Amino acid sequence: MSKFWAALVAVIMLAGTPAVAADWSAGFKTCDTDGSGTVSRAEWNSCESKVGDPTMNPTFRTMDKDTNNSIDEAEWAGGEKQKMAIGNNCQKAEGSWCPCQNNPDDPACQKN
């Protein structure tokens, strides 16, 4: 039964539902631990797993469009679009870059 729930959660996370979007949007404040209005690389490294599956999150580098080593709210919103695109592309993938999407029962895809 736990495989069923794990699969269901994975589908919901990849579907780009409003609940996932809400978690991502709220994640900015969660990650901005010093209240500066930006998320530093150190803050991102500490909180990335709190805003979703790190394998499906955009990287800090791709979100930091102005390369100032911090992510502002506009860049964070762009990161949400990237996250949705990653999920949508993963759902369509049959290649090795997203192996667990098409083979969730593989032991290598099971989280401990």
Short mmCIF file of N, CA and C in Angstrom, two decimals:
data_model
loop_
_atom_site.label_atom_id
_atom_site.label_comp_id
_atom_site.label_asym_id
_atom_site.label_seq_id
_atom_site.Cartn_x
_atom_site.Cartn_y
_atom_site.Cartn_z
N MET A 1 0.81 -1.20 0.00
CA MET A 1 0.00 0.00 0.00
C MET A 1 0.85 1.26 0.00
N SER A 2 2.04 1.22 0.62
CA SER A 2 2.88 2.42 0.66
C SER A 2 3.37 2.79 -0.74
N LYS A 3 3.58 1.81 -1.61
CA LYS A 3 3.98 2.13 -2.99
C LYS A 3 2.87 2.89 -3.70
N PHE A 4 1.64 2.53 -3.40
CA PHE A 4 0.50 3.24 -3.99
C PHE A 4 0.54 4.71 -3.57
N TRP A 5 0.73 4.97 -2.28
CA TRP A 5 0.72 6.35 -1.80
C TRP A 5 1.92 7.12 -2.34
N ALA A 6 3.06 6.46 -2.41
CA ALA A 6 4.24 7.12 -2.97
C ALA A 6 4.01 7.50 -4.43
N ALA A 7 3.40 6.59 -5.18
CA ALA A 7 3.11 6.88 -6.58
C ALA A 7 2.09 8.01 -6.71
N LEU A 8 1.09 8.00 -5.87
CA LEU A 8 0.06 9.04 -5.90
C LEU A 8 0.67 10.41 -5.60
N VAL A 9 1.50 10.47 -4.58
CA VAL A 9 2.15 11.74 -4.23
C VAL A 9 3.04 12.21 -5.37
N ALA A 10 3.77 11.29 -6.00
CA ALA A 10 4.64 11.65 -7.12
C ALA A 10 3.83 12.23 -8.27
N VAL A 11 2.69 11.62 -8.57
CA VAL A 11 1.84 12.11 -9.66
C VAL A 11 1.33 13.50 -9.34
N ILE A 12 0.90 13.71 -8.11
CA ILE A 12 0.38 15.03 -7.72
C ILE A 12 1.49 16.07 -7.81
N MET A 13 2.69 15.72 -7.34
CA MET A 13 3.80 16.68 -7.38
C MET A 13 4.19 17.02 -8.81
N LEU A 14 4.13 16.05 -9.70
CA LEU A 14 4.53 16.30 -11.08
C LEU A 14 3.44 16.95 -11.90
N ALA A 15 2.22 16.90 -11.41
CA ALA A 15 1.09 17.40 -12.18
C ALA A 15 1.05 18.92 -12.26
N GLY A 16 1.77 19.60 -11.39
CA GLY A 16 1.73 21.05 -11.40
C GLY A 16 0.41 21.58 -10.88
N THR A 17 -0.13 20.92 -9.89
CA THR A 17 -1.42 21.32 -9.34
C THR A 17 -1.27 22.64 -8.58
N PRO A 18 -2.38 23.35 -8.34
CA PRO A 18 -2.31 24.58 -7.57
C PRO A 18 -1.72 24.38 -6.19
N ALA A 19 -1.93 23.21 -5.58
CA ALA A 19 -1.36 22.97 -4.25
C ALA A 19 0.16 22.99 -4.30
N VAL A 20 0.72 22.41 -5.33
CA VAL A 20 2.18 22.42 -5.49
C VAL A 20 2.65 23.84 -5.74
N ALA A 21 1.93 24.56 -6.58
CA ALA A 21 2.30 25.95 -6.86
C ALA A 21 2.24 26.80 -5.60
N ALA A 22 1.23 26.58 -4.77
CA ALA A 22 1.11 27.33 -3.52
C ALA A 22 2.30 27.04 -2.62
N ASP A 23 2.72 25.77 -2.54
CA ASP A 23 3.88 25.42 -1.73
C ASP A 23 5.13 26.12 -2.25
N TRP A 24 5.30 26.16 -3.57
CA TRP A 24 6.46 26.81 -4.13
C TRP A 24 6.43 28.31 -3.82
N SER A 25 5.28 28.94 -4.01
CA SER A 25 5.17 30.38 -3.75
C SER A 25 5.46 30.71 -2.29
N ALA A 26 4.92 29.92 -1.40
CA ALA A 26 5.15 30.14 0.03
C ALA A 26 6.60 29.81 0.40
N GLY A 27 7.25 29.00 -0.42
CA GLY A 27 8.62 28.60 -0.15
C GLY A 27 9.61 29.75 -0.12
N PHE A 28 9.30 30.83 -0.82
CA PHE A 28 10.22 31.97 -0.82
C PHE A 28 10.43 32.49 0.59
N LYS A 29 9.34 32.67 1.31
CA LYS A 29 9.45 33.16 2.69
C LYS A 29 10.10 32.12 3.60
N THR A 30 9.84 30.86 3.32
CA THR A 30 10.46 29.79 4.10
C THR A 30 11.97 29.81 3.90
N CYS A 31 12.40 30.02 2.67
CA CYS A 31 13.83 30.00 2.36
C CYS A 31 14.55 31.29 2.75
N ASP A 32 13.85 32.41 2.74
CA ASP A 32 14.47 33.69 3.09
C ASP A 32 14.54 33.80 4.61
N THR A 33 15.43 33.01 5.21
CA THR A 33 15.48 32.91 6.67
C THR A 33 15.97 34.18 7.36
N ASP A 34 16.75 35.01 6.66
CA ASP A 34 17.23 36.24 7.29
C ASP A 34 16.33 37.44 7.03
N GLY A 35 15.25 37.23 6.25
CA GLY A 35 14.29 38.30 5.99
C GLY A 35 14.81 39.42 5.09
N SER A 36 15.84 39.14 4.30
CA SER A 36 16.45 40.17 3.46
C SER A 36 15.64 40.48 2.20
N GLY A 37 14.68 39.64 1.87
CA GLY A 37 13.93 39.84 0.63
C GLY A 37 14.53 39.10 -0.55
N THR A 38 15.62 38.39 -0.29
CA THR A 38 16.25 37.54 -1.31
C THR A 38 16.66 36.23 -0.66
N VAL A 39 16.85 35.23 -1.50
CA VAL A 39 17.32 33.92 -1.04
C VAL A 39 18.75 33.75 -1.50
N SER A 40 19.67 33.64 -0.55
CA SER A 40 21.08 33.43 -0.89
C SER A 40 21.32 31.97 -1.25
N ARG A 41 22.47 31.70 -1.81
CA ARG A 41 22.83 30.32 -2.15
C ARG A 41 22.82 29.45 -0.89
N ALA A 42 23.34 29.96 0.22
CA ALA A 42 23.36 29.19 1.46
C ALA A 42 21.94 28.90 1.95
N GLU A 43 21.06 29.91 1.86
CA GLU A 43 19.66 29.70 2.27
C GLU A 43 19.00 28.65 1.37
N TRP A 44 19.27 28.72 0.06
CA TRP A 44 18.70 27.75 -0.88
C TRP A 44 19.18 26.34 -0.55
N ASN A 45 20.46 26.20 -0.30
CA ASN A 45 21.01 24.88 0.01
C ASN A 45 20.37 24.29 1.26
N SER A 46 20.03 25.16 2.22
CA SER A 46 19.42 24.69 3.47
C SER A 46 17.95 24.37 3.34
N CYS A 47 17.27 24.98 2.38
CA CYS A 47 15.82 24.83 2.34
C CYS A 47 15.27 24.13 1.11
N GLU A 48 16.11 23.80 0.15
CA GLU A 48 15.61 23.26 -1.11
C GLU A 48 14.67 22.07 -0.91
N SER A 49 15.00 21.20 0.00
CA SER A 49 14.16 20.01 0.19
C SER A 49 12.80 20.36 0.82
N LYS A 50 12.66 21.54 1.38
CA LYS A 50 11.40 21.96 1.99
C LYS A 50 10.39 22.47 0.96
N VAL A 51 10.86 22.75 -0.25
CA VAL A 51 9.97 23.29 -1.28
C VAL A 51 9.73 22.30 -2.41
N GLY A 52 9.93 21.05 -2.14
CA GLY A 52 9.65 20.02 -3.13
C GLY A 52 10.81 19.06 -3.29
N ASP A 53 10.63 18.17 -4.20
CA ASP A 53 11.64 17.15 -4.50
C ASP A 53 12.84 17.82 -5.15
N PRO A 54 14.00 17.79 -4.51
CA PRO A 54 15.17 18.46 -5.08
C PRO A 54 15.54 17.99 -6.49
N THR A 55 15.19 16.77 -6.84
CA THR A 55 15.49 16.31 -8.19
C THR A 55 14.60 16.98 -9.23
N MET A 56 13.52 17.59 -8.78
CA MET A 56 12.59 18.24 -9.69
C MET A 56 12.63 19.76 -9.56
N ASN A 57 13.43 20.29 -8.66
CA ASN A 57 13.55 21.73 -8.48
C ASN A 57 14.53 22.32 -9.48
N PRO A 58 14.31 23.56 -9.89
CA PRO A 58 15.32 24.23 -10.71
C PRO A 58 16.57 24.46 -9.86
N THR A 59 17.70 24.59 -10.49
CA THR A 59 18.92 24.85 -9.74
C THR A 59 19.01 26.33 -9.36
N PHE A 60 19.80 26.60 -8.35
CA PHE A 60 20.02 27.99 -7.94
C PHE A 60 20.53 28.80 -9.11
N ARG A 61 21.45 28.24 -9.84
CA ARG A 61 22.08 28.94 -10.96
C ARG A 61 21.06 29.33 -12.04
N THR A 62 20.11 28.44 -12.34
CA THR A 62 19.14 28.77 -13.38
C THR A 62 18.12 29.80 -12.90
N MET A 63 17.87 29.85 -11.60
CA MET A 63 16.94 30.87 -11.09
C MET A 63 17.60 32.24 -10.96
N ASP A 64 18.89 32.28 -10.67
CA ASP A 64 19.62 33.53 -10.45
C ASP A 64 19.96 34.18 -11.79
N LYS A 65 18.96 34.76 -12.42
CA LYS A 65 19.10 35.31 -13.78
C LYS A 65 20.12 36.45 -13.88
N ASP A 66 20.20 37.28 -12.84
CA ASP A 66 21.14 38.40 -12.90
C ASP A 66 22.51 38.06 -12.29
N THR A 67 22.71 36.82 -11.95
CA THR A 67 23.97 36.27 -11.43
C THR A 67 24.58 37.11 -10.30
N ASN A 68 23.73 37.56 -9.38
CA ASN A 68 24.22 38.30 -8.23
C ASN A 68 24.30 37.43 -6.98
N ASN A 69 24.20 36.13 -7.16
CA ASN A 69 24.30 35.14 -6.09
C ASN A 69 23.17 35.26 -5.07
N SER A 70 22.01 35.73 -5.52
CA SER A 70 20.81 35.72 -4.69
C SER A 70 19.59 35.68 -5.61
N ILE A 71 18.50 35.18 -5.07
CA ILE A 71 17.27 35.06 -5.85
C ILE A 71 16.23 35.99 -5.24
N ASP A 72 15.73 36.93 -6.04
CA ASP A 72 14.68 37.82 -5.56
C ASP A 72 13.31 37.20 -5.89
N GLU A 73 12.24 37.88 -5.51
CA GLU A 73 10.91 37.31 -5.71
C GLU A 73 10.57 37.08 -7.18
N ALA A 74 11.00 37.97 -8.06
CA ALA A 74 10.73 37.79 -9.49
C ALA A 74 11.46 36.56 -10.02
N GLU A 75 12.71 36.39 -9.61
CA GLU A 75 13.47 35.21 -10.04
C GLU A 75 12.85 33.94 -9.45
N TRP A 76 12.36 34.03 -8.22
CA TRP A 76 11.69 32.88 -7.59
C TRP A 76 10.45 32.49 -8.39
N ALA A 77 9.68 33.48 -8.84
CA ALA A 77 8.50 33.20 -9.66
C ALA A 77 8.91 32.52 -10.97
N GLY A 78 10.01 32.95 -11.56
CA GLY A 78 10.53 32.29 -12.74
C GLY A 78 10.94 30.85 -12.44
N GLY A 79 11.45 30.62 -11.24
CA GLY A 79 11.80 29.27 -10.81
C GLY A 79 10.60 28.35 -10.74
N GLU A 80 9.45 28.93 -10.39
CA GLU A 80 8.22 28.13 -10.36
C GLU A 80 7.87 27.64 -11.77
N LYS A 81 8.03 28.51 -12.75
CA LYS A 81 7.77 28.11 -14.14
C LYS A 81 8.75 27.02 -14.57
N GLN A 82 10.01 27.16 -14.16
CA GLN A 82 11.00 26.14 -14.48
C GLN A 82 10.63 24.81 -13.83
N LYS A 83 10.18 24.86 -12.58
CA LYS A 83 9.80 23.64 -11.86
C LYS A 83 8.65 22.94 -12.57
N MET A 84 7.67 23.70 -13.02
CA MET A 84 6.54 23.11 -13.73
C MET A 84 7.00 22.49 -15.05
N ALA A 85 7.91 23.17 -15.75
CA ALA A 85 8.42 22.63 -17.01
C ALA A 85 9.20 21.34 -16.79
N ILE A 86 9.98 21.30 -15.72
CA ILE A 86 10.72 20.07 -15.40
C ILE A 86 9.75 18.93 -15.17
N GLY A 87 8.70 19.17 -14.38
CA GLY A 87 7.71 18.14 -14.10
C GLY A 87 6.97 17.70 -15.35
N ASN A 88 6.58 18.66 -16.18
CA ASN A 88 5.86 18.31 -17.41
C ASN A 88 6.75 17.52 -18.36
N ASN A 89 7.99 17.92 -18.49
CA ASN A 89 8.91 17.19 -19.37
C ASN A 89 9.21 15.81 -18.83
N CYS A 90 9.29 15.69 -17.52
CA CYS A 90 9.57 14.40 -16.92
C CYS A 90 8.42 13.43 -17.16
N GLN A 91 7.19 13.94 -17.10
CA GLN A 91 6.03 13.09 -17.34
C GLN A 91 6.06 12.51 -18.75
N LYS A 92 6.60 13.26 -19.70
CA LYS A 92 6.62 12.84 -21.10
C LYS A 92 7.86 12.01 -21.42
N ALA A 93 8.84 12.01 -20.52
CA ALA A 93 10.13 11.40 -20.82
C ALA A 93 10.07 9.89 -20.83
N GLU A 94 10.85 9.34 -21.70
CA GLU A 94 11.07 7.91 -21.71
C GLU A 94 12.55 7.62 -21.60
N GLY A 95 13.35 8.67 -21.57
CA GLY A 95 14.80 8.53 -21.52
C GLY A 95 15.33 8.41 -20.11
N SER A 96 16.62 8.30 -20.01
CA SER A 96 17.27 8.02 -18.74
C SER A 96 17.32 9.22 -17.80
N TRP A 97 17.09 10.44 -18.27
CA TRP A 97 17.19 11.58 -17.37
C TRP A 97 16.08 11.58 -16.33
N CYS A 98 15.06 10.81 -16.56
CA CYS A 98 13.93 10.76 -15.63
C CYS A 98 13.50 9.30 -15.43
N PRO A 99 14.40 8.42 -15.03
CA PRO A 99 14.10 7.00 -15.00
C PRO A 99 13.03 6.60 -13.99
N CYS A 100 12.95 7.27 -12.87
CA CYS A 100 12.01 6.85 -11.83
C CYS A 100 10.56 7.19 -12.19
N GLN A 101 10.36 8.15 -13.09
CA GLN A 101 9.01 8.49 -13.50
C GLN A 101 8.34 7.31 -14.18
N ASN A 102 9.06 6.60 -14.99
CA ASN A 102 8.49 5.50 -15.75
C ASN A 102 8.73 4.14 -15.11
N ASN A 103 9.48 4.11 -14.01
CA ASN A 103 9.79 2.85 -13.36
C ASN A 103 9.89 3.05 -11.84
N PRO A 104 8.81 3.49 -11.18
CA PRO A 104 8.87 3.83 -9.76
C PRO A 104 9.14 2.63 -8.85
N ASP A 105 8.95 1.41 -9.32
CA ASP A 105 9.20 0.24 -8.47
C ASP A 105 10.66 -0.19 -8.47
N ASP A 106 11.48 0.43 -9.31
CA ASP A 106 12.90 0.13 -9.34
C ASP A 106 13.49 0.45 -7.96
N PRO A 107 14.23 -0.46 -7.35
CA PRO A 107 14.80 -0.19 -6.02
C PRO A 107 15.65 1.07 -5.96
N ALA A 108 16.29 1.43 -7.07
CA ALA A 108 17.10 2.65 -7.08
C ALA A 108 16.24 3.91 -6.95
N CYS A 109 14.94 3.78 -7.23
CA CYS A 109 14.03 4.93 -7.18
C CYS A 109 13.34 5.06 -5.83
N GLN A 110 13.55 4.13 -4.96
CA GLN A 110 12.89 4.16 -3.66
C GLN A 110 13.67 5.02 -2.70
N LYS A 111 12.98 5.94 -2.03
CA LYS A 111 13.63 6.78 -1.03
C LYS A 111 13.67 6.03 0.28
N ASN A 112 14.75 6.16 0.99
CA ASN A 112 14.89 5.51 2.30
C ASN A 112 14.31 6.37 3.38
#
